[in-house]
Short mmCIF file of C-alpha atoms in Angstrom, two decimals:
data_model
loop_
_atom_site.label_atom_id
_atom_site.label_comp_id
_atom_site.label_asym_id
_atom_site.label_seq_id
_atom_site.Cartn_x
_atom_site.Cartn_y
_atom_site.Cartn_z
CA MET L 23 -27.94 -110.86 66.61
CA LYS L 24 -26.37 -107.81 68.17
CA ASN L 25 -22.95 -109.04 67.07
CA ILE L 26 -24.15 -109.42 63.49
CA LEU L 27 -25.54 -105.87 63.46
CA LEU L 28 -22.32 -104.50 64.92
CA VAL L 29 -20.18 -106.25 62.34
CA GLY L 30 -22.44 -105.02 59.50
CA THR L 31 -22.29 -101.49 60.72
CA ILE L 32 -18.48 -101.56 60.85
CA LEU L 33 -18.23 -103.02 57.32
CA PHE L 34 -20.64 -100.40 55.87
CA THR L 35 -18.67 -97.60 57.51
CA LEU L 36 -15.36 -98.87 56.06
CA MET L 37 -16.82 -99.22 52.54
CA PHE L 38 -18.28 -95.70 52.63
CA MET L 39 -14.97 -94.17 53.69
CA SER L 40 -13.09 -96.07 50.96
CA CYS L 41 -15.40 -94.83 48.17
CA ASN L 42 -15.29 -91.27 49.39
CA ASN L 43 -11.50 -91.11 49.55
CA ALA L 44 -10.87 -92.46 45.98
CA PRO L 45 -12.78 -89.75 43.94
CA LYS L 46 -11.38 -86.93 45.99
CA SER L 47 -7.86 -88.06 45.26
CA GLU L 48 -8.52 -88.42 41.48
CA LEU L 49 -10.46 -85.14 41.18
CA GLY L 50 -7.87 -83.21 43.10
CA HIS L 51 -5.09 -84.49 40.84
CA ASN L 52 -6.95 -83.54 37.61
CA GLU L 53 -7.95 -80.05 38.75
CA ASN L 54 -4.43 -79.15 39.82
CA GLU L 55 -3.01 -80.40 36.54
CA GLY L 56 -5.61 -78.39 34.49
CA VAL L 57 -5.04 -75.20 36.41
CA SER L 58 -1.31 -75.57 36.07
CA LYS L 59 -1.54 -76.12 32.32
CA THR L 60 -3.93 -73.18 31.86
CA LYS L 61 -1.71 -70.80 33.74
CA GLU L 62 1.36 -71.94 31.86
CA GLY L 63 -0.51 -71.48 28.52
CA GLU L 64 -1.65 -68.00 29.47
CA LYS L 65 1.81 -67.16 30.57
CA ASP L 66 3.38 -68.40 27.33
CA ALA L 67 0.79 -66.71 25.12
CA HIS L 68 1.11 -63.49 26.99
CA GLY L 69 4.86 -63.65 26.84
CA GLU L 70 4.89 -64.17 23.07
CA GLU L 71 2.32 -61.45 22.42
CA GLY L 72 4.16 -59.00 24.59
CA HIS L 73 7.35 -59.81 22.77
CA LYS L 74 5.71 -59.25 19.42
CA GLU L 75 4.23 -55.93 20.51
CA GLU L 76 7.61 -54.77 21.70
CA GLU L 77 9.18 -55.75 18.39
CA GLY L 78 6.40 -53.82 16.51
CA GLU L 79 6.95 -50.74 18.64
CA ASP L 80 10.68 -50.89 18.07
CA HIS L 81 10.15 -51.29 14.28
CA HIS L 82 7.71 -48.35 14.12
CA GLU L 83 10.04 -46.11 16.03
CA GLU L 84 12.94 -47.08 13.77
CA GLU L 85 10.91 -46.26 10.57
CA GLY L 86 9.83 -42.84 11.90
CA HIS L 87 13.41 -42.01 12.79
CA SER L 88 14.56 -42.60 9.21
CA GLU L 89 12.06 -40.04 7.78
CA GLU L 90 13.26 -36.42 7.94
CA GLU L 91 10.41 -33.96 8.38
CA GLY L 92 9.72 -31.60 5.45
CA VAL L 93 12.00 -33.49 3.04
CA VAL L 94 11.12 -35.34 -0.15
CA GLU L 95 13.51 -37.68 -1.95
CA LEU L 96 12.90 -38.42 -5.63
CA THR L 97 14.81 -40.00 -8.45
CA ILE L 98 15.72 -37.82 -11.39
CA GLN L 99 13.12 -39.64 -13.49
CA GLN L 100 10.39 -38.98 -10.90
CA ALA L 101 11.32 -35.28 -10.80
CA GLU L 102 11.04 -35.06 -14.57
CA THR L 103 7.71 -36.89 -14.55
CA ILE L 104 6.03 -34.43 -12.17
CA GLY L 105 7.53 -31.46 -14.04
CA LEU L 106 10.01 -30.09 -11.50
CA GLU L 107 12.21 -27.17 -12.50
CA THR L 108 14.78 -25.45 -10.29
CA LYS L 109 16.54 -22.13 -10.63
CA PRO L 110 18.97 -20.16 -8.44
CA LEU L 111 17.37 -17.55 -6.20
CA GLU L 112 17.48 -14.18 -7.98
CA GLU L 113 17.37 -10.53 -7.00
CA ARG L 114 14.83 -8.43 -8.87
CA ASN L 115 13.64 -4.87 -9.04
CA LEU L 116 10.42 -4.78 -7.04
CA GLY L 117 7.93 -2.26 -5.75
CA ASN L 118 7.53 1.53 -6.09
CA ASN L 119 5.97 1.07 -9.49
CA ILE L 120 3.06 2.29 -11.56
CA LYS L 121 1.19 -0.74 -12.88
CA VAL L 122 0.18 -0.40 -16.53
CA THR L 123 -1.20 -2.48 -19.40
CA GLY L 124 -0.92 -2.07 -23.12
CA ALA L 125 0.32 -3.69 -26.32
CA LEU L 126 3.32 -3.88 -28.61
CA GLU L 127 2.82 -1.48 -31.49
CA LEU L 128 4.54 0.01 -34.54
CA PHE L 129 4.70 3.65 -35.55
CA PRO L 130 2.82 4.43 -38.81
CA GLN L 131 6.07 4.87 -40.76
CA ASP L 132 7.08 1.29 -39.89
CA ARG L 133 3.94 -0.27 -41.40
CA ALA L 134 2.99 -0.36 -45.09
CA ASN L 135 -0.23 -1.32 -46.86
CA ILE L 136 0.79 -1.85 -50.48
CA SER L 137 -1.61 -1.23 -53.37
CA PRO L 138 -1.16 -0.55 -57.12
CA PHE L 139 -1.45 2.79 -58.91
CA VAL L 140 -3.15 1.17 -61.90
CA GLY L 141 -5.60 -1.69 -62.27
CA GLY L 142 -4.45 -5.06 -63.56
CA ASN L 143 -4.50 -8.81 -63.22
CA VAL L 144 -2.07 -10.60 -60.94
CA ARG L 145 0.44 -12.40 -63.14
CA SER L 146 2.77 -13.69 -60.39
CA ILE L 147 3.25 -13.49 -56.62
CA LYS L 148 6.81 -13.62 -55.28
CA VAL L 149 6.27 -13.83 -51.50
CA ILE L 150 4.18 -15.54 -48.84
CA GLU L 151 3.16 -14.41 -45.37
CA GLY L 152 6.09 -14.32 -42.97
CA ASP L 153 8.76 -13.71 -45.61
CA GLN L 154 11.41 -11.13 -44.83
CA VAL L 155 11.78 -8.51 -47.56
CA ARG L 156 14.15 -5.67 -48.38
CA LYS L 157 13.13 -2.13 -49.25
CA GLY L 158 12.35 -1.99 -52.99
CA GLU L 159 11.87 -5.76 -53.34
CA ILE L 160 9.27 -6.97 -55.86
CA LEU L 161 6.26 -8.69 -54.26
CA ALA L 162 4.15 -9.37 -57.37
CA TYR L 163 3.55 -8.42 -61.01
CA LEU L 164 0.37 -6.93 -62.54
CA GLU L 165 -0.45 -7.00 -66.24
CA HIS L 166 -3.10 -5.14 -68.27
CA PRO L 167 -3.43 -3.73 -71.81
CA ASP L 168 -3.65 -0.19 -70.44
CA ILE L 169 -0.12 -0.57 -69.08
CA ILE L 170 1.17 -1.30 -72.58
CA SER L 171 -0.87 1.59 -74.05
CA MET L 172 0.66 4.00 -71.57
CA GLN L 173 4.18 3.02 -72.64
CA GLN L 174 3.25 3.30 -76.29
CA GLU L 175 1.83 6.80 -75.77
CA PHE L 176 5.02 7.82 -73.99
CA GLN L 177 7.17 6.61 -76.89
CA GLU L 178 5.06 8.49 -79.45
CA LYS L 179 5.04 11.76 -77.55
CA ASN L 180 8.73 11.46 -76.79
CA ASP L 181 9.44 11.07 -80.53
CA ASP L 182 7.18 14.06 -81.29
CA LEU L 183 9.06 16.08 -78.73
CA VAL L 184 12.32 15.63 -80.64
CA PHE L 185 10.78 17.11 -83.82
CA LEU L 186 8.92 19.90 -81.95
CA LYS L 187 12.10 20.91 -80.16
CA GLN L 188 13.99 21.24 -83.45
CA ASP L 189 11.10 23.19 -85.05
CA PHE L 190 10.88 25.53 -82.05
CA GLU L 191 14.62 26.25 -82.09
CA ARG L 192 14.60 26.94 -85.88
CA LYS L 193 11.63 29.31 -85.72
CA GLN L 194 13.13 31.09 -82.74
CA THR L 195 16.28 31.75 -84.76
CA LEU L 196 14.26 33.03 -87.71
CA TYR L 197 12.12 35.19 -85.45
CA ASP L 198 15.21 36.69 -83.84
CA LYS L 199 16.51 37.57 -87.34
CA GLY L 200 13.13 39.05 -88.29
CA VAL L 201 12.56 36.50 -91.04
CA SER L 202 9.71 34.54 -89.39
CA SER L 203 6.51 36.02 -88.00
CA GLY L 204 5.79 36.17 -84.29
CA LYS L 205 2.68 34.01 -84.70
CA GLU L 206 4.60 31.06 -86.17
CA PHE L 207 7.20 31.31 -83.44
CA GLN L 208 4.56 31.36 -80.66
CA MET L 209 2.71 28.33 -82.11
CA ALA L 210 5.93 26.32 -82.29
CA GLN L 211 6.79 27.34 -78.74
CA SER L 212 3.34 26.33 -77.43
CA LYS L 213 3.41 22.89 -79.06
CA PHE L 214 6.90 22.20 -77.81
CA ARG L 215 6.09 23.18 -74.23
CA SER L 216 2.80 21.23 -74.20
CA THR L 217 4.39 18.06 -75.52
CA THR L 218 7.28 18.44 -73.09
CA SER L 219 4.80 18.59 -70.23
CA SER L 220 2.96 15.47 -71.49
CA VAL L 221 6.20 13.54 -71.88
CA ASN L 222 7.36 14.49 -68.37
CA ALA L 223 3.98 13.50 -66.89
CA LEU L 224 4.02 10.11 -68.62
CA LYS L 225 7.62 9.57 -67.53
CA SER L 226 6.66 10.24 -63.88
CA LYS L 227 3.73 7.83 -64.11
CA LEU L 228 5.95 5.10 -65.53
CA ARG L 229 8.46 5.60 -62.73
CA LEU L 230 5.68 5.38 -60.13
CA LEU L 231 4.72 2.06 -61.72
CA GLY L 232 8.29 0.87 -61.31
CA LEU L 233 9.11 0.92 -65.01
CA ASN L 234 12.35 2.25 -66.52
CA ALA L 235 11.31 5.27 -68.61
CA ASP L 236 14.72 5.57 -70.31
CA LYS L 237 14.52 2.01 -71.66
CA ILE L 238 10.93 2.61 -72.80
CA ALA L 239 12.08 5.77 -74.61
CA GLU L 240 14.61 3.60 -76.43
CA GLY L 241 11.77 1.37 -77.67
CA GLN L 242 11.44 -1.33 -74.98
CA ILE L 243 7.91 -2.31 -73.82
CA PHE L 244 7.19 -3.99 -70.47
CA SER L 245 4.17 -6.29 -70.35
CA ALA L 246 3.67 -6.08 -66.55
CA VAL L 247 4.38 -3.69 -63.71
CA PRO L 248 6.08 -4.73 -60.44
CA ILE L 249 4.47 -4.22 -57.05
CA ILE L 250 7.27 -3.01 -54.76
CA THR L 251 7.54 -2.69 -50.98
CA PRO L 252 8.52 0.80 -49.80
CA ILE L 253 10.02 -0.50 -46.50
CA LYS L 254 12.01 -3.47 -45.25
CA GLY L 255 10.38 -5.90 -42.84
CA PHE L 256 8.14 -8.96 -42.87
CA VAL L 257 5.10 -9.75 -45.01
CA ASP L 258 2.08 -9.73 -42.71
CA GLU L 259 -0.68 -10.24 -45.27
CA VAL L 260 -1.08 -11.44 -48.85
CA LEU L 261 -4.58 -10.49 -49.99
CA VAL L 262 -4.53 -11.55 -53.67
CA ASN L 263 -4.38 -14.73 -55.74
CA LEU L 264 -3.04 -15.43 -59.20
CA GLY L 265 -5.34 -14.08 -61.89
CA ASP L 266 -7.24 -11.69 -59.60
CA TYR L 267 -8.11 -8.32 -61.07
CA VAL L 268 -6.89 -5.64 -58.69
CA ALA L 269 -8.39 -2.15 -58.97
CA PRO L 270 -6.23 0.91 -58.33
CA GLN L 271 -5.57 1.63 -54.62
CA THR L 272 -6.73 -1.87 -53.58
CA LYS L 273 -4.67 -3.32 -50.72
CA MET L 274 -2.60 -6.27 -51.93
CA PHE L 275 0.06 -6.74 -49.23
CA ALA L 276 0.87 -5.58 -45.70
CA VAL L 277 4.52 -5.31 -44.60
CA SER L 278 5.79 -4.32 -41.15
CA ASP L 279 9.25 -3.61 -39.79
CA ASN L 280 9.12 -5.41 -36.44
CA THR L 281 12.58 -4.16 -35.46
CA LYS L 282 10.92 -0.83 -34.68
CA LEU L 283 8.47 -2.26 -32.12
CA HIS L 284 7.68 -0.09 -29.14
CA VAL L 285 5.49 -0.51 -26.06
CA ASP L 286 2.23 1.43 -26.11
CA LEU L 287 0.96 1.71 -22.52
CA LYS L 288 -2.10 3.23 -20.89
CA VAL L 289 -1.52 5.23 -17.72
CA TYR L 290 -4.63 5.99 -15.72
CA GLU L 291 -5.57 9.44 -14.53
CA LYS L 292 -4.42 9.01 -10.93
CA ASP L 293 -0.87 8.08 -12.03
CA ILE L 294 -0.28 10.57 -14.86
CA SER L 295 1.62 13.06 -12.69
CA LYS L 296 4.08 10.32 -11.65
CA VAL L 297 5.28 9.55 -15.17
CA LYS L 298 8.45 11.22 -16.50
CA LEU L 299 10.49 10.87 -19.69
CA GLY L 300 13.32 8.37 -19.40
CA GLN L 301 11.77 6.26 -16.62
CA PRO L 302 12.51 2.51 -16.88
CA VAL L 303 9.63 0.23 -17.83
CA PHE L 304 9.56 -3.51 -17.07
CA PHE L 305 6.96 -5.66 -18.81
CA THR L 306 5.99 -9.22 -19.75
CA VAL L 307 4.10 -10.77 -22.65
CA ALA L 308 1.74 -13.74 -22.44
CA SER L 309 3.98 -15.98 -24.57
CA LYS L 310 6.88 -15.58 -22.09
CA PRO L 311 5.36 -14.82 -18.67
CA ASN L 312 8.60 -15.53 -16.76
CA GLU L 313 10.81 -13.30 -18.92
CA ILE L 314 11.06 -9.66 -17.84
CA LEU L 315 11.64 -7.25 -20.74
CA LYS L 316 12.87 -3.68 -20.35
CA ALA L 317 12.01 -0.42 -22.07
CA LYS L 318 12.29 3.32 -21.42
CA VAL L 319 9.61 6.03 -21.58
CA HIS L 320 10.13 7.83 -24.89
CA SER L 321 7.09 10.07 -25.16
CA ILE L 322 3.98 10.97 -23.20
CA GLY L 323 0.75 11.54 -25.07
CA LYS L 324 -1.09 14.84 -24.85
CA THR L 325 -4.56 13.52 -25.67
CA PHE L 326 -6.59 12.26 -22.73
CA GLU L 327 -8.90 9.35 -23.48
CA THR L 328 -12.26 9.25 -21.74
CA ASP L 329 -13.03 5.52 -22.03
CA PRO L 330 -11.08 4.41 -20.17
CA LYS L 331 -9.68 7.57 -18.59
CA ALA L 332 -6.06 7.11 -19.55
CA LEU L 333 -3.09 8.64 -21.35
CA HIS L 334 -0.93 6.84 -23.91
CA ILE L 335 2.75 6.38 -23.07
CA HIS L 336 5.28 5.23 -25.66
CA ALA L 337 8.37 3.34 -24.49
CA ASP L 338 11.34 2.15 -26.57
CA MET L 339 12.60 -1.38 -25.96
CA ASP L 340 16.26 -1.85 -25.04
CA ILE L 341 16.66 -5.18 -26.84
CA LYS L 342 15.09 -6.22 -30.13
CA ASN L 343 13.45 -9.66 -30.04
CA ASP L 344 12.32 -11.45 -33.20
CA GLU L 345 9.74 -13.42 -31.22
CA LEU L 346 7.81 -10.28 -30.28
CA LEU L 347 5.02 -9.27 -32.64
CA PRO L 348 2.80 -6.20 -33.05
CA GLY L 349 -0.46 -6.46 -31.15
CA MET L 350 0.85 -8.65 -28.31
CA TYR L 351 -0.76 -7.78 -24.96
CA VAL L 352 1.65 -6.66 -22.25
CA GLU L 353 1.50 -6.12 -18.50
CA GLY L 354 4.11 -3.79 -17.09
CA ARG L 355 5.17 -1.28 -14.53
CA ILE L 356 6.85 2.09 -14.78
CA VAL L 357 9.54 2.35 -12.12
CA GLU L 358 9.31 5.32 -9.79
CA GLY L 359 12.07 4.19 -7.43
CA GLU L 360 14.56 1.33 -7.28
CA LYS L 361 14.00 -1.46 -4.75
CA MET L 362 15.91 -4.72 -5.07
CA GLY L 363 14.85 -7.93 -3.35
CA TYR L 364 14.91 -11.70 -3.66
CA ALA L 365 11.87 -13.00 -5.51
CA VAL L 366 10.45 -16.27 -6.87
CA PRO L 367 7.59 -16.96 -9.31
CA GLU L 368 4.16 -17.07 -7.70
CA GLU L 369 3.77 -20.77 -8.49
CA ALA L 370 6.85 -21.54 -6.37
CA ILE L 371 4.99 -20.48 -3.19
CA ILE L 372 3.13 -23.16 -1.18
CA LYS L 373 0.46 -21.91 1.23
CA GLU L 374 -0.52 -23.76 4.39
CA GLY L 375 -2.91 -21.56 6.28
CA GLU L 376 -1.15 -18.26 6.99
CA GLN L 377 2.33 -19.70 6.49
CA SER L 378 4.18 -19.69 3.15
CA PHE L 379 6.80 -22.21 2.07
CA ILE L 380 9.16 -22.87 -0.82
CA PHE L 381 11.08 -26.01 -1.81
CA ILE L 382 14.84 -25.85 -2.24
CA LEU L 383 17.20 -28.43 -3.69
CA ASP L 384 19.27 -30.00 -0.89
CA GLU L 385 22.53 -30.76 -2.68
CA ASP L 386 23.73 -33.46 -0.27
CA GLU L 387 27.00 -34.98 -1.42
CA GLU L 388 26.06 -38.31 0.19
CA MET L 389 22.96 -38.74 -1.99
CA GLU L 390 23.04 -41.41 -4.66
CA GLY L 391 23.73 -40.24 -8.18
CA ASN L 392 20.20 -40.71 -9.49
CA LYS L 393 18.39 -39.20 -6.50
CA MET L 394 17.43 -35.66 -5.54
CA LYS L 395 16.43 -34.30 -2.15
CA PHE L 396 14.08 -31.35 -1.76
CA LYS L 397 13.51 -29.50 1.49
CA MET L 398 10.46 -27.39 2.34
CA ILE L 399 11.41 -24.21 4.21
CA PRO L 400 9.19 -21.44 5.61
CA VAL L 401 9.51 -17.94 4.14
CA THR L 402 7.95 -14.56 4.74
CA VAL L 403 6.53 -12.96 1.61
CA GLY L 404 6.48 -9.33 0.56
CA ILE L 405 5.08 -7.54 -2.46
CA THR L 406 3.87 -9.33 -5.57
CA ASP L 407 4.91 -7.81 -8.88
CA LEU L 408 4.56 -9.10 -12.46
CA GLY L 409 4.12 -12.70 -11.37
CA PHE L 410 6.97 -12.68 -8.84
CA VAL L 411 6.75 -12.67 -5.04
CA GLU L 412 9.32 -11.12 -2.74
CA VAL L 413 10.61 -13.68 -0.20
CA ASN L 414 12.76 -13.50 2.92
CA LEU L 415 14.59 -16.72 3.77
CA PRO L 416 15.44 -17.99 7.26
CA ALA L 417 18.86 -16.79 8.45
CA GLU L 418 20.42 -20.25 8.26
CA ILE L 419 19.53 -20.72 4.57
CA SER L 420 22.12 -19.60 2.02
CA LYS L 421 21.11 -17.15 -0.71
CA GLU L 422 22.89 -19.44 -3.19
CA VAL L 423 20.16 -22.10 -3.03
CA LYS L 424 18.25 -23.45 -6.00
CA VAL L 425 14.49 -22.96 -5.70
CA VAL L 426 11.78 -25.17 -7.22
CA ILE L 427 10.04 -22.71 -9.56
CA LYS L 428 7.81 -25.24 -11.34
CA GLY L 429 6.06 -28.26 -9.87
CA ALA L 430 6.14 -27.11 -6.23
CA TYR L 431 2.55 -28.23 -5.61
CA ASN L 432 3.28 -31.62 -7.16
CA LEU L 433 6.26 -31.94 -4.83
CA SER L 434 4.07 -30.96 -1.87
CA SER L 435 1.57 -33.66 -2.86
CA GLU L 436 4.36 -36.23 -3.01
CA MET L 437 5.44 -35.24 0.50
CA VAL L 438 1.89 -35.53 1.91
CA LYS L 439 1.47 -38.86 0.14
CA GLY L 440 4.67 -40.14 1.74
CA GLU L 441 3.58 -39.00 5.22
CA LEU L 442 0.20 -40.74 4.87
CA GLU L 443 1.84 -44.01 3.78
CA HIS L 444 4.26 -43.74 6.69
CA ASP L 445 1.47 -43.16 9.21
CA HIS L 446 -0.44 -46.11 7.79
#
C-alpha cells in the first residue's frame, strides 16, 4: 500500500511539471515575437514619417528661398489688367508757393453776345454750337417787311437828293447874280440839307444791318439781313430756331475767342503782399490733373472782395491749348522762390504705418520677354504740391528709374496676395 502511494505521488509530480513547462515555452515564444514585431513596426513607421517631415522641411525652405522680399513679378497682360502705368522719375518745381484757386476766363473784348438791330424772322442758320468762325462771318439771316421798306425809303430819298442838289445849286447861282430872292435860295438850301441828312442816316442804318448801301442806291433790294459775328472764335450758344421772330437787341448767338484765355485767380488777404507782377504761376485743371500748366502774373486787381476776402489776379498762359475752355476750375500756386526736387503723383505713394514706399520697374535683362518685375522701395517724403509728393530715394537707387504712377495699390495687393499664398 505504501509502495502504491509512493508510485502515485511520483507520477502526479511528473505530470504536473510536464504541463507547467509546455505553456511557458509557448507563451514565451509568442510574446517575444509580438514585441519584436511591434518595435520593428514602430521603428519603420517612425523612420518613414521622419523622412517625410524632413523632405517637407527641405521643400518649404526651397520655396521660401525662391521668393525675393518686396518684389512682384507679373506678365505684361496682368500689368495691363490691373491698370499699371510707369513713368521716369521727374524733377519738379516744389514749395515756396502761394496756393490759389480760380477759373479760366476771357476778357470782355474776347466774348460776344450777338443780337440784331432790327426785328425779324429767322430765315436760315449757318452755324451750330462748337463751330469755328472768322470775324465778319455770317451766322444767320433775318427777314421782315420793314427791312424792305427801309431800303425802299433810302432809294426814294436818294433820288430826291439828286434833284434837290441840282435845284439848290441853280438857285444859289441865281441868288449870287441877284436874280433870285433870298427866300427861294434859303428854302432850296434847307430841303437839300435835310434830305442829305436823311439819306446819310438811312445809309448808316443799312450798313449796320450788313447791307450794301451803294448797291441799294443803284436799285437792288435785299430781302433779308445777315447776322454777323464781330470777332473770330467758336460758337458757344445758338439761341434761335428757324422761323423764330427775334426782337431787336435779343441775344441770338454767343461767340468766344478761346485763344485769349487767361487764368483768373483769387489771392487771400494774408498773401496779397507776396504777389508781384511777372511771377510764375503753375496750375492744373480737373480734366488733366497730372498735367502742370504755366502762366505769368499779368495784372493785380485793385478791388478787394469781402466774401471771400480776396483779390483777383490775372495771369497770361504761356501755351495756348484748344482743350481748355472758359469757366474751367483751376488749382494753382504762385511761385515765390524756386525749389527743384524729385516728385511723384500722390497715388504712387504706398503707406504702411509711418513708412512710405513706391514701386519701381526692375529692368532685369534675365527676365522673360513677357514678364515684368516690380520692386517696392522705401522713400522719405517731403512737401505735397498740386497732387505731387516730393520723394527722396535710398542712395543705392538710381534717379533714372521708372516709377509706378498708376496702379501702385493694386500692385501692393498682388504682393500681399502672393505672400499669403506662399505662407499657406
